[in-house]
C-alpha cells in the first residue's frame, strides 16, 4: 500500500479506485481506505500524492489497532467521550448545512464504535444507550441499501452474535427490532444479510429462545425471511435444526415451552404458507409442524394446575372436572390442541395443490395420533365444530357454531364447497382435494366414535356429517360421488358393527309413539340423496353376518322393510324376537 502511494508502481486514478472499491465487511478493515475521499480530483498533483503518502505513514506509525485495544483501560468518562467524538464525526449533516457527507468516514467511525463496544463488553451496560442511538440514527432514516446502511446492519448483528450470551444479551437482541422497522426497499436488499446474521445468533445462543425478551424479536426476524426465497431456506434450516436438537433434551431444559410454543409454531407455519417458499420447503415445514404437534403432551404437562384452574375461571368455561388428569386434558385441548389443528386446517386451503394435499395428510396424522386416542368427548366434538354439544345451542347458533369458531373439520369441508372459477386442471385438483377432505372427516369420526357415542350431541354430529356428505355428492362430479358413497358405506358398516347403528326395538303403534332414533334418522336422511346405499348396506351385512340356522332367510330384508314400511304394515308383520 505504501509503495503504491509513493508512486513506485503505476497507481490507478482515484476515480477508478472508487469504482472498484467497496467497503469490506471486516471489522476495522477500513482504517486506511477512509482517507481516499471522493472529493479527490481526478488528476492528483504531485503534492497530493506526497500528502497522501505522509498520511498513510502517520497512520501506520500511530498503530491504531493498539490504541483501540487499549480503550479497555480508559476510564468510563474518557471512553464515553471517545465514542461521542466518533459518532459526531460520522453523523450525516443536516440539509441546511453545506458540509459534504463522507460515507467512507462514517463507515470507518462506525467500525471503530463497534470494535470499542465489543472490546469493552464488561462495561456495555452504560455504553449501549449511546451505541444503540447511533445505530438507530443510521438505520431509521435509511431509504436505500447504501454501504453505510449495510455496514450498520452487519455490525449490529455482529455485536448481538458475540455478546448475546452475556447477562446483557437479551437487551442486545431486543435492539434488533430496528431491523424490523427498516424501509421495505432496504429490507429487500439486505434480506440475506439479516437472515444469515439471525441464524448465526440462534446457532450461537439457542437458549435465547426461552427468553420472553429475546424470542419475539428473533422469531419475527425469522418469519420475515419467508418473503424471500433464498433467505427462507437459510432461516428454516436454522430454526428447524434447533427444534430437532431440542427434542433430545430433558423436558425442563427444552427451548420449546408453554410460553413460546405458538410463536414457534406460527413461524414454521409461515414457511408452509408463503408463496415465496418452494413447495419442497413448505412440505418440510409441515413435517416440522407435526413434530411440534407431537410434543404438545409434554408442553401441557409442564403447566401448573393452579394456572389451569385460574384460566378456566377467567374464561368462563365449564368448571373443570375434579379429576386433575381430565381437567388438564380439557384445558390443553382448548388452549393448545385445537388452535394447532386449526392452523394446519388453514394450510389445507392453500392454492398450491401439493401443499394443501400434504396438509391434509398432516392433519389426519395429527388427529389420529396416539396422544388423542383417549381425548375427552368435548375435545372430540371440537375437532368438528365446538366443545359443547349442539343440542344446547339455539337453531340460529347451530350454523355459526358448525362453520366457524374453534373448529377444524367442518369449516374445511364448507370452504372446499365454495364454487371457484378455475381451469379444467385446477377443477380436477379441487375435486381430488374434496375427496381427501371427505375421507378425512369419515376417518376422524370413526376414530373418535367410541369416545363420544354415549355423549349428548353425538346424533347431532352424525347428522351434520351426513349433511356434508349429501352436499359433496351433489357437486356434479361422478368420481367424487363414487368416493363419498364408498366412504359412507364403510362408515355405516363400522357403526353397525359397533352397535351404534341398530334398528329401534319398538314396532307398530309403539314405535310410532317413540321418539325417532338414530337408525330411523340416518336412513331417512340417506334415502333422500342416495337410496341405493341401504340395499348395499344390508347386502354386505348379510354376507358378513349370516343369520342363525333357526332364523328365516329373509331376516335382513325384513329389517330394511321396517324403515320404509308404514306403521300399519309393521303391525301386520311383527318382527320375531
Coordinates of C-alpha atoms in Angstrom, one line a residue:
X1 CA 0.0 0.0 0.0
X2 CA 2.8 2.4 0.9
X3 CA 4.6 1.6 -2.4
X4 CA 1.6 2.4 -4.5
X5 CA 1.0 5.7 -2.8
X6 CA 4.7 6.7 -3.2
X7 CA 4.4 6.2 -6.9
X8 CA 7.0 3.4 -7.2
X9 CA 4.4 1.5 -9.2
X10 CA 1.7 2.8 -11.5
X11 CA -1.3 3.7 -9.5
X12 CA -4.9 3.8 -10.8
X13 CA -6.7 7.1 -10.6
X14 CA -8.9 7.7 -7.5
X15 CA -12.0 7.6 -9.7
X16 CA -11.1 4.1 -11.0
X17 CA -10.1 3.1 -7.5
X18 CA -13.5 4.3 -6.2
X19 CA -15.4 2.2 -8.7
X20 CA -13.6 -1.0 -7.7
X21 CA -13.5 -0.3 -4.0
X22 CA -16.4 -1.4 -1.8
X23 CA -16.1 -1.2 2.0
X24 CA -15.0 -4.6 3.3
X25 CA -17.2 -6.3 5.9
X26 CA -14.2 -7.0 8.2
X27 CA -14.1 -5.1 11.5
X28 CA -11.6 -2.2 11.5
X29 CA -10.6 -3.1 7.9
X30 CA -11.4 0.4 6.6
X31 CA -8.9 2.3 8.7
X32 CA -6.8 3.5 5.8
X33 CA -9.4 3.4 3.0
X34 CA -11.3 6.3 4.7
X35 CA -8.6 8.8 3.7
X36 CA -9.2 8.2 0.0
X37 CA -12.1 10.6 -0.2
X38 CA -14.5 11.1 -3.1
X39 CA -13.5 14.7 -3.1
X40 CA -10.1 14.0 -4.6
X41 CA -9.5 15.5 -8.0
X42 CA -9.5 13.1 -11.0
X43 CA -5.8 14.0 -11.7
X44 CA -4.0 14.3 -8.3
X45 CA -1.0 16.6 -8.3
X46 CA 2.4 15.6 -7.0
X47 CA 1.7 17.5 -3.8
X48 CA -1.5 15.5 -3.3
X49 CA 0.3 12.2 -3.7
X50 CA 3.1 13.3 -1.3
X51 CA 0.5 14.3 1.3
X52 CA -1.3 11.1 0.9
X53 CA 1.9 9.2 1.4
X54 CA 2.7 11.1 4.6
X55 CA -0.8 10.5 5.9
X56 CA -0.5 6.7 5.4
X57 CA 2.9 6.8 7.1
X58 CA 1.4 8.7 10.0
X59 CA -1.5 6.2 10.4
X60 CA 1.0 3.2 10.3
X61 CA 3.2 4.8 12.9
X62 CA 0.3 5.6 15.2
X63 CA -0.6 1.9 15.4
X64 CA -4.4 2.5 15.6
X65 CA -5.1 -1.1 16.5
X66 CA -3.1 -0.9 19.6
X67 CA -4.8 2.4 20.5
X68 CA -8.3 0.7 20.1
X69 CA -7.3 -2.3 22.1
X70 CA -6.1 0.0 24.9
X71 CA -9.5 1.5 25.3
X72 CA -10.2 -1.3 27.8
X73 CA -8.0 0.7 30.2
X74 CA -9.7 4.0 29.7
X75 CA -11.8 5.5 32.4
X76 CA -15.5 5.4 31.9
X77 CA -15.9 9.2 31.2
X78 CA -13.0 9.1 28.7
X79 CA -14.5 6.1 26.9
X80 CA -17.8 7.9 26.6
X81 CA -16.2 11.0 25.2
X82 CA -14.3 8.9 22.7
X83 CA -17.4 7.2 21.5
X84 CA -19.3 10.5 21.2
X85 CA -16.4 12.0 19.2
X86 CA -16.5 9.1 16.7
X87 CA -20.3 9.3 16.4
X88 CA -20.3 13.0 15.9
X89 CA -17.7 12.7 13.1
X90 CA -19.9 10.2 11.3
X91 CA -23.3 11.8 11.6
X92 CA -24.9 12.8 8.4
X93 CA -25.1 16.7 8.2
X94 CA -28.4 18.4 8.2
X95 CA -29.8 19.6 4.9
X96 CA -29.2 23.3 5.7
X97 CA -25.5 22.7 6.3
X98 CA -23.2 22.9 3.3
X99 CA -20.8 20.3 4.7
X100 CA -20.5 17.3 2.3
X101 CA -21.2 13.9 3.8
X102 CA -18.3 11.4 3.6
X103 CA -19.7 7.9 3.7
X104 CA -16.3 6.2 4.0
X105 CA -15.5 8.3 7.0
X106 CA -18.9 7.3 8.6
X107 CA -18.2 3.6 7.9
X108 CA -14.7 4.0 9.4
X109 CA -16.1 5.6 12.6
X110 CA -18.9 3.0 12.8
X111 CA -16.3 0.2 12.7
X112 CA -14.4 1.9 15.5
X113 CA -17.5 2.3 17.6
X114 CA -18.4 -1.3 17.1
X115 CA -14.9 -2.5 17.9
X116 CA -14.7 -0.4 21.1
X117 CA -18.1 -1.7 22.2
X118 CA -17.0 -5.3 21.7
X119 CA -13.7 -4.8 23.5
X120 CA -15.4 -3.1 26.4
X121 CA -18.3 -5.7 26.8
X122 CA -17.9 -5.7 30.6
X123 CA -19.0 -2.1 30.5
X124 CA -21.6 -2.4 27.9
X125 CA -24.5 -1.5 30.3
X126 CA -23.6 2.1 30.3
X127 CA -22.2 2.2 26.7
X128 CA -25.2 0.7 25.0
X129 CA -27.6 3.6 25.2
X130 CA -25.2 5.7 23.2
X131 CA -24.3 3.0 20.8
X132 CA -27.9 2.0 20.2
X133 CA -28.9 5.6 19.5
X134 CA -26.1 5.7 16.8
X135 CA -27.4 2.5 15.2
X136 CA -31.0 3.8 15.4
X137 CA -30.0 7.1 13.7
X138 CA -28.2 5.3 10.9
X139 CA -30.9 2.8 10.2
X140 CA -34.0 4.8 11.0
X141 CA -33.6 7.3 8.2
X142 CA -32.2 4.9 5.6
X143 CA -34.2 4.8 2.3
X144 CA -31.8 2.7 0.3
X145 CA -29.2 0.0 1.0
X146 CA -26.1 2.1 0.9
X147 CA -22.7 0.8 2.0
X148 CA -23.2 2.6 5.3
X149 CA -26.6 1.0 5.9
X150 CA -25.3 -2.4 5.1
X151 CA -22.4 -2.0 7.5
X152 CA -24.7 -0.8 10.2
X153 CA -26.8 -3.9 9.9
X154 CA -23.8 -6.2 9.7
X155 CA -22.2 -4.6 12.8
X156 CA -25.4 -4.7 14.9
X157 CA -25.8 -8.4 14.1
X158 CA -22.1 -8.9 14.9
X159 CA -22.5 -7.4 18.3
X160 CA -25.6 -9.5 19.1
X161 CA -23.9 -12.7 18.0
X162 CA -20.7 -12.1 20.0
X163 CA -22.4 -10.7 23.1
X164 CA -25.8 -12.5 23.0
X165 CA -24.7 -14.9 25.7
X166 CA -23.8 -12.3 28.2
X167 CA -26.0 -11.0 31.0
X168 CA -26.9 -8.1 28.8
X169 CA -27.6 -10.3 25.8
X170 CA -31.4 -10.1 26.0
X171 CA -31.3 -6.3 25.7
X172 CA -29.0 -6.5 22.8
X173 CA -31.3 -8.9 20.9
X174 CA -34.2 -6.6 21.6
X175 CA -32.3 -3.9 19.7
X176 CA -32.7 -6.0 16.6
X177 CA -36.2 -4.6 16.3
X178 CA -34.5 -1.8 14.4
X179 CA -34.2 -4.3 11.5
X180 CA -37.9 -5.0 11.6
X181 CA -38.6 -1.3 11.1
X182 CA -36.3 -0.8 8.1
X183 CA -37.6 0.7 4.9
X184 CA -39.1 -2.1 2.7
X185 CA -36.6 -1.3 -0.1
X186 CA -33.7 -1.6 2.4
X187 CA -35.2 -4.9 3.8
X188 CA -35.4 -6.4 0.4
X189 CA -31.8 -5.6 -0.5
X190 CA -30.4 -6.8 2.8
X191 CA -32.7 -9.8 3.4
X192 CA -29.9 -12.4 3.0
X193 CA -27.6 -10.5 5.3
X194 CA -30.3 -10.1 8.0
X195 CA -31.3 -13.8 7.8
X196 CA -27.8 -15.1 7.9
X197 CA -27.0 -13.0 10.9
X198 CA -30.1 -14.0 12.8
X199 CA -29.4 -17.7 12.0
X200 CA -25.9 -17.3 13.4
X201 CA -27.3 -15.8 16.6
X202 CA -29.7 -18.7 17.1
X203 CA -27.0 -21.2 16.5
X204 CA -24.6 -19.4 18.9
X205 CA -27.2 -18.8 21.7
X206 CA -30.2 -21.2 21.4
X207 CA -31.2 -20.5 25.0
X208 CA -32.4 -17.1 23.9
X209 CA -35.5 -18.9 22.6
X210 CA -36.6 -19.3 26.2
X211 CA -36.2 -15.6 27.0
X212 CA -39.5 -13.7 26.8
X213 CA -37.5 -10.6 25.9
X214 CA -35.5 -12.2 23.1
X215 CA -37.6 -14.8 21.3
X216 CA -40.3 -12.4 20.0
X217 CA -37.7 -10.4 18.1
X218 CA -35.7 -13.4 16.9
X219 CA -38.8 -15.3 15.6
X220 CA -40.1 -12.1 14.0
X221 CA -36.8 -11.8 12.0
X222 CA -37.0 -15.5 11.0
X223 CA -40.6 -15.1 10.0
X224 CA -39.8 -12.0 7.9
X225 CA -37.4 -14.1 5.8
X226 CA -40.3 -16.1 4.4
X227 CA -40.9 -13.4 1.8
X228 CA -37.6 -14.1 0.2
X229 CA -36.8 -17.5 -1.4
X230 CA -33.1 -17.6 -0.7
X231 CA -33.4 -16.2 2.8
X232 CA -36.3 -18.5 3.7
X233 CA -34.1 -21.6 3.1
X234 CA -31.4 -20.4 5.4
X235 CA -33.8 -19.3 8.1
X236 CA -35.8 -22.5 8.1
X237 CA -32.8 -24.7 8.4
X238 CA -31.6 -22.7 11.4
X239 CA -34.9 -22.9 13.2
X240 CA -35.7 -26.5 12.2
X241 CA -32.2 -27.6 13.4
X242 CA -32.9 -26.1 16.8
X243 CA -36.3 -27.8 17.0
X244 CA -34.8 -31.2 16.1
X245 CA -32.0 -30.8 18.6
X246 CA -34.4 -29.7 21.3
X247 CA -36.3 -32.9 21.0
X248 CA -33.4 -34.8 22.6
X249 CA -33.2 -32.6 25.7
X250 CA -34.9 -33.2 29.0
X251 CA -38.3 -31.5 29.4
X252 CA -37.1 -29.0 31.9
X253 CA -34.2 -28.0 29.5
X254 CA -36.1 -27.7 26.3
X255 CA -36.3 -24.5 24.3
X256 CA -39.9 -25.0 23.2
X257 CA -42.0 -24.2 26.2
X258 CA -45.6 -23.3 27.0
X259 CA -44.9 -19.5 26.6
X260 CA -43.2 -19.7 23.2
X261 CA -44.9 -22.7 21.6
X262 CA -47.3 -20.9 19.4
X263 CA -44.8 -18.3 18.4
X264 CA -42.5 -21.1 17.1
X265 CA -45.5 -23.0 15.6
X266 CA -46.7 -19.9 13.8
X267 CA -43.2 -19.1 12.5
X268 CA -42.9 -22.6 11.0
X269 CA -46.5 -22.3 9.6
X270 CA -45.4 -19.1 7.8
X271 CA -42.9 -21.2 5.8
X272 CA -45.6 -23.6 4.8
X273 CA -48.0 -20.8 3.6
X274 CA -45.5 -18.4 2.0
X275 CA -45.7 -18.3 -1.8
X276 CA -42.0 -17.3 -1.9
X277 CA -41.0 -20.6 -0.3
X278 CA -40.7 -23.6 -2.8
X279 CA -43.2 -26.4 -2.3
X280 CA -40.5 -28.7 -1.1
X281 CA -39.7 -26.3 1.8
X282 CA -43.4 -26.0 2.6
X283 CA -43.6 -29.8 2.9
X284 CA -40.6 -29.8 5.2
X285 CA -42.2 -27.1 7.3
X286 CA -45.4 -29.2 7.7
X287 CA -43.4 -32.1 8.9
X288 CA -41.8 -29.8 11.4
X289 CA -45.4 -28.7 12.5
X290 CA -46.3 -32.3 13.0
X291 CA -43.2 -32.9 15.2
X292 CA -44.2 -29.8 17.3
X293 CA -47.8 -31.2 17.5
X294 CA -46.4 -34.5 18.9
X295 CA -44.7 -32.6 21.7
X296 CA -47.9 -31.0 23.0
X297 CA -48.4 -33.6 25.8
X298 CA -45.1 -32.6 27.3
X299 CA -45.8 -28.9 26.8
X300 CA -49.2 -29.2 28.5
X301 CA -47.8 -31.4 31.3
X302 CA -45.5 -28.5 32.4
X303 CA -48.4 -26.2 33.1
X304 CA -49.2 -26.0 36.9
X305 CA -52.8 -27.0 37.8
X306 CA -53.2 -23.6 39.6
X307 CA -52.7 -21.9 36.2
X308 CA -55.3 -24.2 34.6
X309 CA -57.9 -23.5 37.2
X310 CA -57.3 -19.8 37.2
X311 CA -57.6 -19.6 33.4
X312 CA -60.8 -21.6 33.4
X313 CA -62.3 -19.1 35.9
X314 CA -61.4 -16.1 33.8
X315 CA -62.6 -17.6 30.5
X316 CA -66.0 -18.5 32.0
X317 CA -65.5 -22.1 30.8
X318 CA -67.3 -25.1 32.3
X319 CA -65.9 -25.8 35.7
X320 CA -63.0 -28.3 35.3
X321 CA -63.7 -31.9 36.4
X322 CA -62.5 -33.0 39.8
X323 CA -60.1 -35.4 38.1
X324 CA -56.9 -33.4 37.5
X325 CA -55.9 -35.5 34.5
X326 CA -59.2 -34.8 32.8
X327 CA -59.1 -31.2 33.7
X328 CA -55.6 -30.9 32.2
X329 CA -56.7 -32.7 29.1
X330 CA -59.7 -30.4 28.5
X331 CA -57.6 -27.3 29.2
X332 CA -54.8 -28.4 27.0
X333 CA -57.2 -29.3 24.2
X334 CA -58.8 -25.8 24.1
X335 CA -55.6 -23.9 24.8
X336 CA -53.2 -25.8 22.5
X337 CA -54.5 -28.7 20.5
X338 CA -57.5 -27.1 18.8
X339 CA -55.6 -23.9 17.8
X340 CA -52.7 -26.0 16.4
X341 CA -55.2 -28.2 14.4
X342 CA -56.9 -25.0 13.1
X343 CA -53.5 -23.7 11.9
X344 CA -52.9 -27.0 9.9
X345 CA -56.5 -26.8 8.7
X346 CA -55.8 -23.4 7.2
X347 CA -52.9 -24.8 5.2
X348 CA -55.4 -27.3 3.7
X349 CA -57.0 -24.4 1.9
X350 CA -53.8 -23.3 0.1
X351 CA -54.0 -22.7 -3.6
X352 CA -50.9 -24.9 -4.3
X353 CA -52.0 -28.4 -4.9
X354 CA -49.1 -30.3 -3.4
X355 CA -49.1 -28.1 -0.3
X356 CA -52.8 -28.5 0.5
X357 CA -52.8 -32.2 -0.1
X358 CA -49.8 -32.7 2.2
X359 CA -51.5 -30.5 4.7
X360 CA -54.5 -32.9 4.7
X361 CA -52.1 -35.8 5.3
X362 CA -50.5 -33.9 8.3
X363 CA -53.9 -33.0 9.7
X364 CA -55.0 -36.7 9.5
X365 CA -51.8 -37.8 11.2
X366 CA -52.3 -35.3 13.9
X367 CA -55.9 -36.2 14.6
X368 CA -55.1 -39.9 14.6
X369 CA -52.1 -39.5 16.8
X370 CA -51.9 -41.8 19.9
X371 CA -51.9 -38.7 22.1
X372 CA -55.5 -38.1 21.1
X373 CA -56.7 -41.7 21.4
X374 CA -58.3 -41.0 24.8
X375 CA -59.4 -37.4 24.2
X376 CA -62.5 -36.5 26.3
X377 CA -65.8 -36.1 24.4
X378 CA -65.8 -32.3 24.4
X379 CA -62.4 -32.4 22.8
X380 CA -63.6 -34.8 20.1
X381 CA -66.6 -32.6 19.4
X382 CA -64.4 -29.6 18.9
X383 CA -62.5 -31.3 16.1
X384 CA -65.6 -30.9 14.1
X385 CA -67.4 -27.9 15.4
X386 CA -67.1 -26.7 19.0
X387 CA -66.6 -28.0 22.5
X388 CA -70.2 -28.0 23.8
X389 CA -72.9 -30.2 22.2
X390 CA -75.0 -28.7 19.5
X391 CA -78.2 -29.7 21.3
X392 CA -77.5 -27.0 23.9
X393 CA -77.4 -24.3 21.1
X394 CA -80.3 -22.5 19.6
X395 CA -81.2 -23.1 15.9
X396 CA -79.6 -19.8 14.9
X397 CA -76.4 -20.7 16.7
X398 CA -76.1 -24.1 15.1
X399 CA -75.0 -22.9 11.7
X400 CA -72.4 -20.4 13.1
X401 CA -71.0 -23.0 15.5
X402 CA -70.5 -25.6 12.9
X403 CA -68.8 -23.4 10.3
X404 CA -66.6 -21.2 12.4
X405 CA -65.1 -20.5 15.8
X406 CA -62.8 -23.1 17.3
X407 CA -63.4 -25.8 14.8
X408 CA -61.4 -27.8 12.3
X409 CA -63.1 -30.3 10.0
X410 CA -66.5 -28.8 9.2
X411 CA -65.1 -25.4 8.3
X412 CA -62.7 -27.1 6.0
X413 CA -65.5 -29.1 4.3
X414 CA -67.5 -25.9 4.0
X415 CA -64.6 -23.9 2.5
X416 CA -64.0 -26.6 -0.1
X417 CA -67.6 -26.5 -1.3
X418 CA -67.4 -22.8 -2.3
X419 CA -67.5 -22.6 -6.1
X420 CA -64.4 -21.3 -7.8
X421 CA -63.9 -20.1 -11.3
X422 CA -61.0 -22.4 -12.2
X423 CA -59.5 -24.0 -15.3
X424 CA -60.1 -27.7 -16.0
X425 CA -56.9 -28.9 -14.5
X426 CA -57.5 -26.8 -11.3
X427 CA -61.1 -28.1 -11.1
X428 CA -59.8 -31.7 -11.2
X429 CA -57.3 -30.9 -8.5
X430 CA -60.0 -29.3 -6.3
X431 CA -62.1 -32.5 -6.8
X432 CA -59.3 -34.6 -5.5
X433 CA -58.9 -32.3 -2.5
X434 CA -62.6 -32.7 -1.8
X435 CA -62.3 -36.5 -1.9
X436 CA -59.4 -36.4 0.6
X437 CA -61.2 -34.0 2.9
X438 CA -64.4 -36.1 2.9
X439 CA -62.4 -39.2 3.6
X440 CA -60.6 -37.4 6.4
X441 CA -63.9 -36.4 8.0
X442 CA -65.2 -40.0 8.0
X443 CA -61.9 -41.5 9.4
X444 CA -61.8 -39.0 12.2
X445 CA -65.5 -39.6 13.0
X446 CA -64.9 -43.3 13.3
X447 CA -61.7 -42.8 15.3
X448 CA -63.5 -40.7 17.9
X449 CA -66.8 -42.6 17.8
X450 CA -66.1 -44.8 20.8
X451 CA -65.3 -41.7 22.9
X452 CA -68.4 -39.7 22.0
X453 CA -71.2 -42.2 21.1
X454 CA -72.7 -42.0 24.6
X455 CA -72.5 -38.3 24.9
X456 CA -75.1 -35.6 24.2
X457 CA -74.6 -34.2 20.8
X458 CA -73.5 -37.4 19.1
X459 CA -76.5 -37.7 16.9
X460 CA -76.3 -34.0 16.0
X461 CA -72.7 -34.5 14.9
X462 CA -73.6 -37.6 12.9
X463 CA -76.5 -35.7 11.2
X464 CA -74.2 -32.8 10.3
X465 CA -71.7 -35.2 8.8
X466 CA -74.4 -36.7 6.7
X467 CA -75.4 -33.2 5.6
X468 CA -71.9 -32.5 4.3
X469 CA -71.9 -36.0 2.7
X470 CA -75.0 -35.0 0.8
X471 CA -73.5 -31.7 -0.3
X472 CA -70.4 -33.4 -1.6
X473 CA -72.4 -35.9 -3.5
X474 CA -74.3 -33.1 -5.2
X475 CA -71.2 -31.4 -6.7
X476 CA -71.9 -32.8 -10.2
X477 CA -68.8 -35.0 -10.0
X478 CA -69.1 -38.7 -10.6
X479 CA -65.7 -39.5 -9.2
X480 CA -66.4 -37.5 -6.0
X481 CA -69.9 -39.0 -5.6
X482 CA -68.5 -42.5 -6.0
X483 CA -65.7 -41.9 -3.5
X484 CA -68.1 -40.3 -1.0
X485 CA -70.6 -43.2 -1.4
X486 CA -67.9 -45.8 -0.6
X487 CA -66.8 -43.9 2.4
X488 CA -70.3 -43.6 3.6
X489 CA -70.9 -47.3 3.3
X490 CA -67.8 -48.1 5.2
X491 CA -68.8 -45.7 8.0
X492 CA -72.3 -47.3 8.2
X493 CA -70.8 -50.8 8.5
X494 CA -68.4 -49.8 11.2
X495 CA -71.2 -48.1 13.1
X496 CA -73.3 -51.2 12.8
X497 CA -70.5 -53.5 13.9
X498 CA -70.1 -51.2 17.0
X499 CA -73.8 -51.5 17.8
X500 CA -74.1 -47.7 17.3
X501 CA -76.4 -48.1 14.3
X502 CA -79.1 -50.7 15.1
X503 CA -82.8 -50.8 14.4
X504 CA -85.1 -49.5 17.1
X505 CA -86.8 -52.0 19.3
X506 CA -90.3 -50.7 19.1
X507 CA -92.8 -51.9 16.5
X508 CA -96.1 -50.7 15.0
X509 CA -98.0 -48.2 17.1
X510 CA -95.5 -48.5 19.9
X511 CA -92.6 -47.4 17.5
X512 CA -94.7 -44.5 16.2
X513 CA -95.2 -43.2 19.7
X514 CA -91.4 -43.4 20.4
X515 CA -89.0 -40.6 19.6
X516 CA -87.3 -41.3 16.3
X517 CA -83.9 -43.0 16.9
X518 CA -80.6 -42.7 15.2
X519 CA -81.4 -45.7 12.9
X520 CA -84.5 -44.0 11.5
X521 CA -82.9 -40.6 11.3
X522 CA -80.0 -42.0 9.4
X523 CA -81.9 -43.8 6.8
X524 CA -84.4 -41.1 6.3
X525 CA -81.6 -38.7 5.5
X526 CA -79.6 -41.1 3.3
X527 CA -82.7 -42.2 1.4
X528 CA -83.2 -38.6 0.3
X529 CA -79.9 -38.4 -1.6
X530 CA -78.5 -41.9 -2.0
X531 CA -81.2 -44.6 -1.6
X532 CA -79.1 -47.3 -3.2
X533 CA -76.8 -47.3 -0.1
X534 CA -79.4 -49.1 2.0
X535 CA -79.6 -52.1 -0.2
X536 CA -75.9 -52.4 -0.5
X537 CA -75.5 -52.0 3.3
X538 CA -77.8 -54.8 4.1
X539 CA -76.3 -57.0 1.4
X540 CA -72.9 -56.7 2.9
X541 CA -74.3 -57.3 6.4
X542 CA -76.0 -60.5 5.2
X543 CA -72.7 -61.7 3.8
X544 CA -70.6 -60.8 6.8
X545 CA -73.1 -61.7 9.5
X546 CA -75.3 -64.6 8.2
X547 CA -78.5 -65.3 10.2
X548 CA -78.7 -68.3 12.6
X549 CA -80.0 -71.5 11.1
X550 CA -83.3 -71.2 13.0
X551 CA -83.9 -67.7 11.7
X552 CA -85.8 -67.2 8.3
X553 CA -83.6 -66.3 5.3
X554 CA -85.4 -63.1 4.8
X555 CA -84.4 -61.6 8.2
X556 CA -82.1 -59.0 6.6
X557 CA -84.6 -57.9 4.1
X558 CA -87.3 -57.6 6.7
X559 CA -85.2 -55.1 8.6
X560 CA -85.0 -52.9 5.5
X561 CA -88.8 -53.0 5.3
X562 CA -89.0 -51.8 8.8
X563 CA -87.6 -48.4 7.9
X564 CA -89.7 -47.9 4.8
X565 CA -93.0 -49.6 5.8
X566 CA -95.9 -47.7 7.3
X567 CA -96.9 -48.4 10.9
X568 CA -99.9 -50.5 9.8
X569 CA -97.7 -52.7 7.7
X570 CA -95.3 -53.2 10.6
X571 CA -98.1 -54.2 12.8
X572 CA -99.3 -56.8 10.3
X573 CA -95.9 -58.3 10.1
X574 CA -94.3 -58.0 13.6
X575 CA -90.6 -58.9 13.9
X576 CA -89.9 -62.2 15.7
X577 CA -88.0 -61.7 19.0

